[in-house]
Amino acid sequence: MAEHPHAALVRRGYEAFSQGDMETLRTLIAGDATHHVPGTHPLSGDYKGLDSIIELYRRLGEETGGTLQVQLRYLLVDGRGHVMTLHRFTAERQGRRMDETGGIVFRIVGEKVTDLDECVENIDASDEFWA
């Protein structure tokens, strides 16, 4: 049985992110999309618009000296425009190491991601890592 198109779209996004392929991500995310990053650290907040989201991804790589890795573990679809993922996130930054489970709830309209609502396993540890 073929993978649901929304699952395939999000899987392509994870692959592109992991390879630093921002051009592919630009084809998967709507121009007016929003990525919500939880917490109270300097990178938390709402990133509105494709350019803002791509800049966030660039900063994640820069802040971690290229050590950031995301391994997709689970991908769930509802067939109504939502995809929920769980992933393992690892990175090093300023002598600290992060290794935790996180996830994103994606909203898809047509063939584009329009909203990414990120969740983390330990919000206090995430805030400390990115502070």
PDB file of N, CA, C and O in Angstrom, residues 8-83:
ATOM      1  N   ALA A   8       4.046  11.369   2.971  1.00  0.00           N
ATOM      2  CA  ALA A   8       5.179  11.468   2.043  1.00  0.00           C
ATOM      3  C   ALA A   8       5.733  12.890   2.003  1.00  0.00           C
ATOM      4  O   ALA A   8       6.953  13.086   1.973  1.00  0.00           O
ATOM      5  N   LEU A   9       4.857  13.888   2.038  1.00  0.00           N
ATOM      6  CA  LEU A   9       5.269  15.297   2.024  1.00  0.00           C
ATOM      7  C   LEU A   9       6.120  15.607   3.260  1.00  0.00           C
ATOM      8  O   LEU A   9       7.211  16.186   3.151  1.00  0.00           O
ATOM      9  N   VAL A  10       5.650  15.208   4.429  1.00  0.00           N
ATOM     10  CA  VAL A  10       6.376  15.486   5.664  1.00  0.00           C
ATOM     11  C   VAL A  10       7.686  14.697   5.709  1.00  0.00           C
ATOM     12  O   VAL A  10       8.720  15.225   6.112  1.00  0.00           O
ATOM     13  N   ARG A  11       7.664  13.463   5.251  1.00  0.00           N
ATOM     14  CA  ARG A  11       8.895  12.669   5.212  1.00  0.00           C
ATOM     15  C   ARG A  11       9.940  13.345   4.312  1.00  0.00           C
ATOM     16  O   ARG A  11      11.116  13.433   4.669  1.00  0.00           O
ATOM     17  N   ARG A  12       9.508  13.862   3.158  1.00  0.00           N
ATOM     18  CA  ARG A  12      10.431  14.599   2.272  1.00  0.00           C
ATOM     19  C   ARG A  12      10.996  15.824   2.989  1.00  0.00           C
ATOM     20  O   ARG A  12      12.170  16.159   2.830  1.00  0.00           O
ATOM     21  N   GLY A  13      10.151  16.481   3.786  1.00  0.00           N
ATOM     22  CA  GLY A  13      10.613  17.640   4.536  1.00  0.00           C
ATOM     23  C   GLY A  13      11.678  17.282   5.560  1.00  0.00           C
ATOM     24  O   GLY A  13      12.689  17.978   5.692  1.00  0.00           O
ATOM     25  N   TYR A  14      11.478  16.206   6.272  1.00  0.00           N
ATOM     26  CA  TYR A  14      12.486  15.758   7.239  1.00  0.00           C
ATOM     27  C   TYR A  14      13.790  15.423   6.528  1.00  0.00           C
ATOM     28  O   TYR A  14      14.875  15.756   7.001  1.00  0.00           O
ATOM     29  N   GLU A  15      13.698  14.739   5.406  1.00  0.00           N
ATOM     30  CA  GLU A  15      14.910  14.384   4.644  1.00  0.00           C
ATOM     31  C   GLU A  15      15.640  15.637   4.175  1.00  0.00           C
ATOM     32  O   GLU A  15      16.865  15.742   4.302  1.00  0.00           O
ATOM     33  N   ALA A  16      14.895  16.604   3.654  1.00  0.00           N
ATOM     34  CA  ALA A  16      15.510  17.842   3.172  1.00  0.00           C
ATOM     35  C   ALA A  16      16.151  18.607   4.334  1.00  0.00           C
ATOM     36  O   ALA A  16      17.278  19.101   4.217  1.00  0.00           O
ATOM     37  N   PHE A  17      15.448  18.706   5.459  1.00  0.00           N
ATOM     38  CA  PHE A  17      15.994  19.395   6.623  1.00  0.00           C
ATOM     39  C   PHE A  17      17.292  18.732   7.061  1.00  0.00           C
ATOM     40  O   PHE A  17      18.288  19.408   7.324  1.00  0.00           O
ATOM     41  N   SER A  18      17.299  17.413   7.138  1.00  0.00           N
ATOM     42  CA  SER A  18      18.476  16.678   7.590  1.00  0.00           C
ATOM     43  C   SER A  18      19.666  16.854   6.667  1.00  0.00           C
ATOM     44  O   SER A  18      20.814  16.779   7.103  1.00  0.00           O
ATOM     45  N   GLN A  19      19.399  17.116   5.395  1.00  0.00           N
ATOM     46  CA  GLN A  19      20.469  17.313   4.415  1.00  0.00           C
ATOM     47  C   GLN A  19      20.822  18.792   4.232  1.00  0.00           C
ATOM     48  O   GLN A  19      21.686  19.126   3.424  1.00  0.00           O
ATOM     49  N   GLY A  20      20.130  19.674   4.960  1.00  0.00           N
ATOM     50  CA  GLY A  20      20.374  21.110   4.796  1.00  0.00           C
ATOM     51  C   GLY A  20      19.881  21.640   3.463  1.00  0.00           C
ATOM     52  O   GLY A  20      20.351  22.667   2.981  1.00  0.00           O
ATOM     53  N   ASP A  21      18.921  20.960   2.872  1.00  0.00           N
ATOM     54  CA  ASP A  21      18.400  21.308   1.543  1.00  0.00           C
ATOM     55  C   ASP A  21      17.234  22.293   1.668  1.00  0.00           C
ATOM     56  O   ASP A  21      16.067  21.922   1.614  1.00  0.00           O
ATOM     57  N   MET A  22      17.575  23.557   1.834  1.00  0.00           N
ATOM     58  CA  MET A  22      16.556  24.588   2.027  1.00  0.00           C
ATOM     59  C   MET A  22      15.738  24.837   0.759  1.00  0.00           C
ATOM     60  O   MET A  22      14.574  25.229   0.841  1.00  0.00           O
ATOM     61  N   GLU A  23      16.315  24.599  -0.386  1.00  0.00           N
ATOM     62  CA  GLU A  23      15.564  24.800  -1.632  1.00  0.00           C
ATOM     63  C   GLU A  23      14.399  23.815  -1.727  1.00  0.00           C
ATOM     64  O   GLU A  23      13.301  24.189  -2.138  1.00  0.00           O
ATOM     65  N   THR A  24      14.632  22.560  -1.361  1.00  0.00           N
ATOM     66  CA  THR A  24      13.531  21.599  -1.356  1.00  0.00           C
ATOM     67  C   THR A  24      12.489  21.995  -0.318  1.00  0.00           C
ATOM     68  O   THR A  24      11.284  21.934  -0.583  1.00  0.00           O
ATOM     69  N   LEU A  25      12.932  22.407   0.867  1.00  0.00           N
ATOM     70  CA  LEU A  25      11.970  22.843   1.885  1.00  0.00           C
ATOM     71  C   LEU A  25      11.101  23.984   1.377  1.00  0.00           C
ATOM     72  O   LEU A  25       9.907  24.043   1.656  1.00  0.00           O
ATOM     73  N   ARG A  26      11.678  24.882   0.592  1.00  0.00           N
ATOM     74  CA  ARG A  26      10.906  25.997   0.027  1.00  0.00           C
ATOM     75  C   ARG A  26       9.773  25.506  -0.880  1.00  0.00           C
ATOM     76  O   ARG A  26       8.772  26.186  -1.029  1.00  0.00           O
ATOM     77  N   THR A  27       9.923  24.321  -1.464  1.00  0.00           N
ATOM     78  CA  THR A  27       8.864  23.790  -2.338  1.00  0.00           C
ATOM     79  C   THR A  27       7.780  23.068  -1.552  1.00  0.00           C
ATOM     80  O   THR A  27       6.706  22.806  -2.089  1.00  0.00           O
ATOM     81  N   LEU A  28       8.041  22.754  -0.285  1.00  0.00           N
ATOM     82  CA  LEU A  28       7.113  21.969   0.522  1.00  0.00           C
ATOM     83  C   LEU A  28       6.298  22.816   1.496  1.00  0.00           C
ATOM     84  O   LEU A  28       5.258  22.375   1.973  1.00  0.00           O
ATOM     85  N   ILE A  29       6.788  24.023   1.798  1.00  0.00           N
ATOM     86  CA  ILE A  29       6.167  24.882   2.801  1.00  0.00           C
ATOM     87  C   ILE A  29       5.523  26.077   2.112  1.00  0.00           C
ATOM     88  O   ILE A  29       6.139  26.717   1.256  1.00  0.00           O
ATOM     89  N   ALA A  30       4.302  26.399   2.513  1.00  0.00           N
ATOM     90  CA  ALA A  30       3.576  27.537   1.932  1.00  0.00           C
ATOM     91  C   ALA A  30       4.270  28.853   2.292  1.00  0.00           C
ATOM     92  O   ALA A  30       4.891  28.979   3.353  1.00  0.00           O
ATOM     93  N   GLY A  31       4.142  29.827   1.412  1.00  0.00           N
ATOM     94  CA  GLY A  31       4.766  31.137   1.623  1.00  0.00           C
ATOM     95  C   GLY A  31       4.295  31.841   2.877  1.00  0.00           C
ATOM     96  O   GLY A  31       5.035  32.616   3.477  1.00  0.00           O
ATOM     97  N   ASP A  32       3.060  31.568   3.296  1.00  0.00           N
ATOM     98  CA  ASP A  32       2.508  32.233   4.483  1.00  0.00           C
ATOM     99  C   ASP A  32       2.423  31.295   5.695  1.00  0.00           C
ATOM    100  O   ASP A  32       1.690  31.562   6.647  1.00  0.00           O
ATOM    101  N   ALA A  33       3.201  30.232   5.679  1.00  0.00           N
ATOM    102  CA  ALA A  33       3.189  29.254   6.778  1.00  0.00           C
ATOM    103  C   ALA A  33       3.747  29.866   8.063  1.00  0.00           C
ATOM    104  O   ALA A  33       4.434  30.895   8.038  1.00  0.00           O
ATOM    105  N   THR A  34       3.459  29.208   9.183  1.00  0.00           N
ATOM    106  CA  THR A  34       3.992  29.612  10.480  1.00  0.00           C
ATOM    107  C   THR A  34       4.566  28.386  11.185  1.00  0.00           C
ATOM    108  O   THR A  34       3.949  27.329  11.192  1.00  0.00           O
ATOM    109  N   HIS A  35       5.764  28.551  11.746  1.00  0.00           N
ATOM    110  CA  HIS A  35       6.390  27.510  12.569  1.00  0.00           C
ATOM    111  C   HIS A  35       6.424  28.049  13.994  1.00  0.00           C
ATOM    112  O   HIS A  35       7.022  29.086  14.267  1.00  0.00           O
ATOM    113  N   HIS A  36       5.775  27.322  14.912  1.00  0.00           N
ATOM    114  CA  HIS A  36       5.688  27.708  16.316  1.00  0.00           C
ATOM    115  C   HIS A  36       6.731  26.928  17.104  1.00  0.00           C
ATOM    116  O   HIS A  36       6.691  25.696  17.130  1.00  0.00           O
ATOM    117  N   VAL A  37       7.657  27.635  17.752  1.00  0.00           N
ATOM    118  CA  VAL A  37       8.714  27.017  18.543  1.00  0.00           C
ATOM    119  C   VAL A  37       8.409  27.280  20.017  1.00  0.00           C
ATOM    120  O   VAL A  37       8.308  28.438  20.428  1.00  0.00           O
ATOM    121  N   PRO A  38       8.268  26.211  20.826  1.00  0.00           N
ATOM    122  CA  PRO A  38       7.899  26.402  22.230  1.00  0.00           C
ATOM    123  C   PRO A  38       9.051  26.912  23.082  1.00  0.00           C
ATOM    124  O   PRO A  38      10.212  26.845  22.689  1.00  0.00           O
ATOM    125  N   GLY A  39       8.716  27.401  24.251  1.00  0.00           N
ATOM    126  CA  GLY A  39       9.723  27.777  25.231  1.00  0.00           C
ATOM    127  C   GLY A  39       9.855  29.268  25.412  1.00  0.00           C
ATOM    128  O   GLY A  39       9.070  30.067  24.879  1.00  0.00           O
ATOM    129  N   THR A  40      10.889  29.630  26.190  1.00  0.00           N
ATOM    130  CA  THR A  40      11.164  31.035  26.498  1.00  0.00           C
ATOM    131  C   THR A  40      12.585  31.427  26.099  1.00  0.00           C
ATOM    132  O   THR A  40      13.073  32.465  26.507  1.00  0.00           O
ATOM    133  N   HIS A  41      13.250  30.597  25.342  1.00  0.00           N
ATOM    134  CA  HIS A  41      14.632  30.856  24.924  1.00  0.00           C
ATOM    135  C   HIS A  41      14.659  31.800  23.721  1.00  0.00           C
ATOM    136  O   HIS A  41      13.619  32.103  23.125  1.00  0.00           O
ATOM    137  N   PRO A  42      15.840  32.270  23.339  1.00  0.00           N
ATOM    138  CA  PRO A  42      15.939  33.249  22.249  1.00  0.00           C
ATOM    139  C   PRO A  42      15.401  32.788  20.897  1.00  0.00           C
ATOM    140  O   PRO A  42      15.033  33.624  20.070  1.00  0.00           O
ATOM    141  N   LEU A  43      15.323  31.491  20.643  1.00  0.00           N
ATOM    142  CA  LEU A  43      14.808  31.019  19.352  1.00  0.00           C
ATOM    143  C   LEU A  43      13.327  30.645  19.411  1.00  0.00           C
ATOM    144  O   LEU A  43      12.746  30.279  18.395  1.00  0.00           O
ATOM    145  N   SER A  44      12.716  30.701  20.588  1.00  0.00           N
ATOM    146  CA  SER A  44      11.299  30.351  20.679  1.00  0.00           C
ATOM    147  C   SER A  44      10.437  31.471  20.102  1.00  0.00           C
ATOM    148  O   SER A  44      10.887  32.603  19.948  1.00  0.00           O
ATOM    149  N   GLY A  45       9.226  31.108  19.735  1.00  0.00           N
ATOM    150  CA  GLY A  45       8.300  32.094  19.178  1.00  0.00           C
ATOM    151  C   GLY A  45       7.659  31.586  17.910  1.00  0.00           C
ATOM    152  O   GLY A  45       7.773  30.418  17.547  1.00  0.00           O
ATOM    153  N   ASP A  46       6.969  32.494  17.239  1.00  0.00           N
ATOM    154  CA  ASP A  46       6.268  32.179  15.999  1.00  0.00           C
ATOM    155  C   ASP A  46       7.027  32.757  14.819  1.00  0.00           C
ATOM    156  O   ASP A  46       7.268  33.971  14.770  1.00  0.00           O
ATOM    157  N   TYR A  47       7.402  31.900  13.892  1.00  0.00           N
ATOM    158  CA  TYR A  47       8.117  32.307  12.682  1.00  0.00           C
ATOM    159  C   TYR A  47       7.106  32.312  11.546  1.00  0.00           C
ATOM    160  O   TYR A  47       6.649  31.256  11.105  1.00  0.00           O
ATOM    161  N   LYS A  48       6.729  33.505  11.106  1.00  0.00           N
ATOM    162  CA  LYS A  48       5.663  33.663  10.124  1.00  0.00           C
ATOM    163  C   LYS A  48       6.250  33.961   8.756  1.00  0.00           C
ATOM    164  O   LYS A  48       7.040  34.889   8.595  1.00  0.00           O
ATOM    165  N   GLY A  49       5.872  33.152   7.791  1.00  0.00           N
ATOM    166  CA  GLY A  49       6.350  33.315   6.430  1.00  0.00           C
ATOM    167  C   GLY A  49       7.515  32.395   6.130  1.00  0.00           C
ATOM    168  O   GLY A  49       8.321  32.077   7.006  1.00  0.00           O
ATOM    169  N   LEU A  50       7.581  31.985   4.887  1.00  0.00           N
ATOM    170  CA  LEU A  50       8.593  31.019   4.458  1.00  0.00           C
ATOM    171  C   LEU A  50      10.017  31.507   4.712  1.00  0.00           C
ATOM    172  O   LEU A  50      10.856  30.758   5.213  1.00  0.00           O
ATOM    173  N   ASP A  51      10.303  32.765   4.397  1.00  0.00           N
ATOM    174  CA  ASP A  51      11.665  33.263   4.600  1.00  0.00           C
ATOM    175  C   ASP A  51      12.051  33.245   6.069  1.00  0.00           C
ATOM    176  O   ASP A  51      13.189  32.900   6.415  1.00  0.00           O
ATOM    177  N   SER A  52      11.125  33.589   6.949  1.00  0.00           N
ATOM    178  CA  SER A  52      11.387  33.569   8.381  1.00  0.00           C
ATOM    179  C   SER A  52      11.654  32.140   8.868  1.00  0.00           C
ATOM    180  O   SER A  52      12.546  31.909   9.697  1.00  0.00           O
ATOM    181  N   ILE A  53      10.897  31.183   8.365  1.00  0.00           N
ATOM    182  CA  ILE A  53      11.076  29.781   8.743  1.00  0.00           C
ATOM    183  C   ILE A  53      12.435  29.262   8.265  1.00  0.00           C
ATOM    184  O   ILE A  53      13.164  28.621   9.025  1.00  0.00           O
ATOM    185  N   ILE A  54      12.778  29.559   7.035  1.00  0.00           N
ATOM    186  CA  ILE A  54      14.075  29.120   6.500  1.00  0.00           C
ATOM    187  C   ILE A  54      15.213  29.753   7.295  1.00  0.00           C
ATOM    188  O   ILE A  54      16.228  29.101   7.581  1.00  0.00           O
ATOM    189  N   GLU A  55      15.053  31.008   7.680  1.00  0.00           N
ATOM    190  CA  GLU A  55      16.072  31.676   8.504  1.00  0.00           C
ATOM    191  C   GLU A  55      16.199  30.981   9.863  1.00  0.00           C
ATOM    192  O   GLU A  55      17.306  30.820  10.377  1.00  0.00           O
ATOM    193  N   LEU A  56      15.084  30.559  10.460  1.00  0.00           N
ATOM    194  CA  LEU A  56      15.131  29.785  11.709  1.00  0.00           C
ATOM    195  C   LEU A  56      15.967  28.526  11.511  1.00  0.00           C
ATOM    196  O   LEU A  56      16.843  28.216  12.334  1.00  0.00           O
ATOM    197  N   TYR A  57      15.718  27.794  10.445  1.00  0.00           N
ATOM    198  CA  TYR A  57      16.446  26.553  10.203  1.00  0.00           C
ATOM    199  C   TYR A  57      17.938  26.821  10.006  1.00  0.00           C
ATOM    200  O   TYR A  57      18.784  26.071  10.487  1.00  0.00           O
ATOM    201  N   ARG A  58      18.269  27.918   9.331  1.00  0.00           N
ATOM    202  CA  ARG A  58      19.670  28.297   9.149  1.00  0.00           C
ATOM    203  C   ARG A  58      20.309  28.582  10.506  1.00  0.00           C
ATOM    204  O   ARG A  58      21.417  28.123  10.796  1.00  0.00           O
ATOM    205  N   ARG A  59      19.590  29.311  11.349  1.00  0.00           N
ATOM    206  CA  ARG A  59      20.108  29.648  12.677  1.00  0.00           C
ATOM    207  C   ARG A  59      20.293  28.410  13.544  1.00  0.00           C
ATOM    208  O   ARG A  59      21.243  28.341  14.329  1.00  0.00           O
ATOM    209  N   LEU A  60      19.391  27.435  13.441  1.00  0.00           N
ATOM    210  CA  LEU A  60      19.547  26.199  14.216  1.00  0.00           C
ATOM    211  C   LEU A  60      20.870  25.523  13.868  1.00  0.00           C
ATOM    212  O   LEU A  60      21.593  25.062  14.755  1.00  0.00           O
ATOM    213  N   GLY A  61      21.175  25.458  12.587  1.00  0.00           N
ATOM    214  CA  GLY A  61      22.438  24.873  12.159  1.00  0.00           C
ATOM    215  C   GLY A  61      23.630  25.685  12.619  1.00  0.00           C
ATOM    216  O   GLY A  61      24.631  25.141  13.086  1.00  0.00           O
ATOM    217  N   GLU A  62      23.520  26.996  12.509  1.00  0.00           N
ATOM    218  CA  GLU A  62      24.603  27.886  12.912  1.00  0.00           C
ATOM    219  C   GLU A  62      24.849  27.804  14.421  1.00  0.00           C
ATOM    220  O   GLU A  62      25.987  27.690  14.865  1.00  0.00           O
ATOM    221  N   GLU A  63      23.794  27.875  15.202  1.00  0.00           N
ATOM    222  CA  GLU A  63      23.910  27.855  16.669  1.00  0.00           C
ATOM    223  C   GLU A  63      24.505  26.546  17.182  1.00  0.00           C
ATOM    224  O   GLU A  63      25.097  26.527  18.259  1.00  0.00           O
ATOM    225  N   THR A  64      24.312  25.470  16.450  1.00  0.00           N
ATOM    226  CA  THR A  64      24.821  24.165  16.885  1.00  0.00           C
ATOM    227  C   THR A  64      26.092  23.760  16.146  1.00  0.00           C
ATOM    228  O   THR A  64      26.533  22.614  16.263  1.00  0.00           O
ATOM    229  N   GLY A  65      26.661  24.666  15.378  1.00  0.00           N
ATOM    230  CA  GLY A  65      27.889  24.355  14.663  1.00  0.00           C
ATOM    231  C   GLY A  65      27.750  23.159  13.731  1.00  0.00           C
ATOM    232  O   GLY A  65      28.689  22.414  13.523  1.00  0.00           O
ATOM    233  N   GLY A  66      26.539  22.979  13.194  1.00  0.00           N
ATOM    234  CA  GLY A  66      26.284  21.883  12.260  1.00  0.00           C
ATOM    235  C   GLY A  66      26.095  20.529  12.928  1.00  0.00           C
ATOM    236  O   GLY A  66      26.009  19.512  12.239  1.00  0.00           O
ATOM    237  N   THR A  67      26.004  20.479  14.261  1.00  0.00           N
ATOM    238  CA  THR A  67      25.855  19.197  14.958  1.00  0.00           C
ATOM    239  C   THR A  67      24.408  18.746  15.069  1.00  0.00           C
ATOM    240  O   THR A  67      24.152  17.594  15.431  1.00  0.00           O
ATOM    241  N   LEU A  68      23.462  19.609  14.777  1.00  0.00           N
ATOM    242  CA  LEU A  68      22.044  19.279  14.920  1.00  0.00           C
ATOM    243  C   LEU A  68      21.658  18.138  13.990  1.00  0.00           C
ATOM    244  O   LEU A  68      21.972  18.167  12.806  1.00  0.00           O
ATOM    245  N   GLN A  69      21.014  17.123  14.562  1.00  0.00           N
ATOM    246  CA  GLN A  69      20.497  16.008  13.769  1.00  0.00           C
ATOM    247  C   GLN A  69      19.099  15.673  14.252  1.00  0.00           C
ATOM    248  O   GLN A  69      18.830  15.702  15.460  1.00  0.00           O
ATOM    249  N   VAL A  70      18.221  15.401  13.308  1.00  0.00           N
ATOM    250  CA  VAL A  70      16.858  15.002  13.624  1.00  0.00           C
ATOM    251  C   VAL A  70      16.586  13.681  12.916  1.00  0.00           C
ATOM    252  O   VAL A  70      16.755  13.576  11.705  1.00  0.00           O
ATOM    253  N   GLN A  71      16.199  12.687  13.702  1.00  0.00           N
ATOM    254  CA  GLN A  71      15.895  11.363  13.151  1.00  0.00           C
ATOM    255  C   GLN A  71      14.394  11.111  13.326  1.00  0.00           C
ATOM    256  O   GLN A  71      13.916  10.991  14.459  1.00  0.00           O
ATOM    257  N   LEU A  72      13.692  11.040  12.226  1.00  0.00           N
ATOM    258  CA  LEU A  72      12.256  10.781  12.257  1.00  0.00           C
ATOM    259  C   LEU A  72      12.014   9.374  12.790  1.00  0.00           C
ATOM    260  O   LEU A  72      12.570   8.405  12.294  1.00  0.00           O
ATOM    261  N   ARG A  73      11.169   9.269  13.815  1.00  0.00           N
ATOM    262  CA  ARG A  73      10.859   7.969  14.424  1.00  0.00           C
ATOM    263  C   ARG A  73       9.465   7.484  14.030  1.00  0.00           C
ATOM    264  O   ARG A  73       9.283   6.341  13.668  1.00  0.00           O
ATOM    265  N   TYR A  74       8.478   8.360  14.179  1.00  0.00           N
ATOM    266  CA  TYR A  74       7.086   7.987  13.889  1.00  0.00           C
ATOM    267  C   TYR A  74       6.414   9.107  13.123  1.00  0.00           C
ATOM    268  O   TYR A  74       6.705  10.286  13.334  1.00  0.00           O
ATOM    269  N   LEU A  75       5.487   8.707  12.275  1.00  0.00           N
ATOM    270  CA  LEU A  75       4.743   9.652  11.451  1.00  0.00           C
ATOM    271  C   LEU A  75       3.298   9.157  11.395  1.00  0.00           C
ATOM    272  O   LEU A  75       3.053   8.023  11.001  1.00  0.00           O
ATOM    273  N   LEU A  76       2.369   9.997  11.845  1.00  0.00           N
ATOM    274  CA  LEU A  76       0.953   9.631  11.912  1.00  0.00           C
ATOM    275  C   LEU A  76       0.139  10.620  11.097  1.00  0.00           C
ATOM    276  O   LEU A  76       0.395  11.820  11.143  1.00  0.00           O
ATOM    277  N   VAL A  77      -0.857  10.133  10.357  1.00  0.00           N
ATOM    278  CA  VAL A  77      -1.723  11.006   9.560  1.00  0.00           C
ATOM    279  C   VAL A  77      -3.174  10.799   9.966  1.00  0.00           C
ATOM    280  O   VAL A  77      -3.553   9.739  10.465  1.00  0.00           O
ATOM    281  N   ASP A  78      -3.984  11.827   9.734  1.00  0.00           N
ATOM    282  CA  ASP A  78      -5.418  11.686   9.991  1.00  0.00           C
ATOM    283  C   ASP A  78      -6.238  11.726   8.704  1.00  0.00           C
ATOM    284  O   ASP A  78      -7.444  11.548   8.740  1.00  0.00           O
ATOM    285  N   GLY A  79      -5.588  11.974   7.568  1.00  0.00           N
ATOM    286  CA  GLY A  79      -6.302  12.020   6.298  1.00  0.00           C
ATOM    287  C   GLY A  79      -7.122  13.283   6.102  1.00  0.00           C
ATOM    288  O   GLY A  79      -7.842  13.413   5.123  1.00  0.00           O
ATOM    289  N   ARG A  80      -7.027  14.219   7.048  1.00  0.00           N
ATOM    290  CA  ARG A  80      -7.777  15.464   6.982  1.00  0.00           C
ATOM    291  C   ARG A  80      -6.867  16.685   7.020  1.00  0.00           C
ATOM    292  O   ARG A  80      -7.294  17.770   7.387  1.00  0.00           O
ATOM    293  N   GLY A  81      -5.594  16.484   6.669  1.00  0.00           N
ATOM    294  CA  GLY A  81      -4.681  17.615   6.611  1.00  0.00           C
ATOM    295  C   GLY A  81      -3.760  17.772   7.803  1.00  0.00           C
ATOM    296  O   GLY A  81      -3.093  18.790   7.925  1.00  0.00           O
ATOM    297  N   HIS A  82      -3.716  16.761   8.673  1.00  0.00           N
ATOM    298  CA  HIS A  82      -2.812  16.820   9.820  1.00  0.00           C
ATOM    299  C   HIS A  82      -1.841  15.641   9.785  1.00  0.00           C
ATOM    300  O   HIS A  82      -2.239  14.526   9.492  1.00  0.00           O
ATOM    301  N   VAL A  83      -0.600  15.937  10.113  1.00  0.00           N
ATOM    302  CA  VAL A  83       0.414  14.905  10.286  1.00  0.00           C
ATOM    303  C   VAL A  83       1.108  15.194  11.612  1.00  0.00           C
ATOM    304  O   VAL A  83       1.461  16.340  11.900  1.00  0.00           O
TER     305      VAL A  83
END
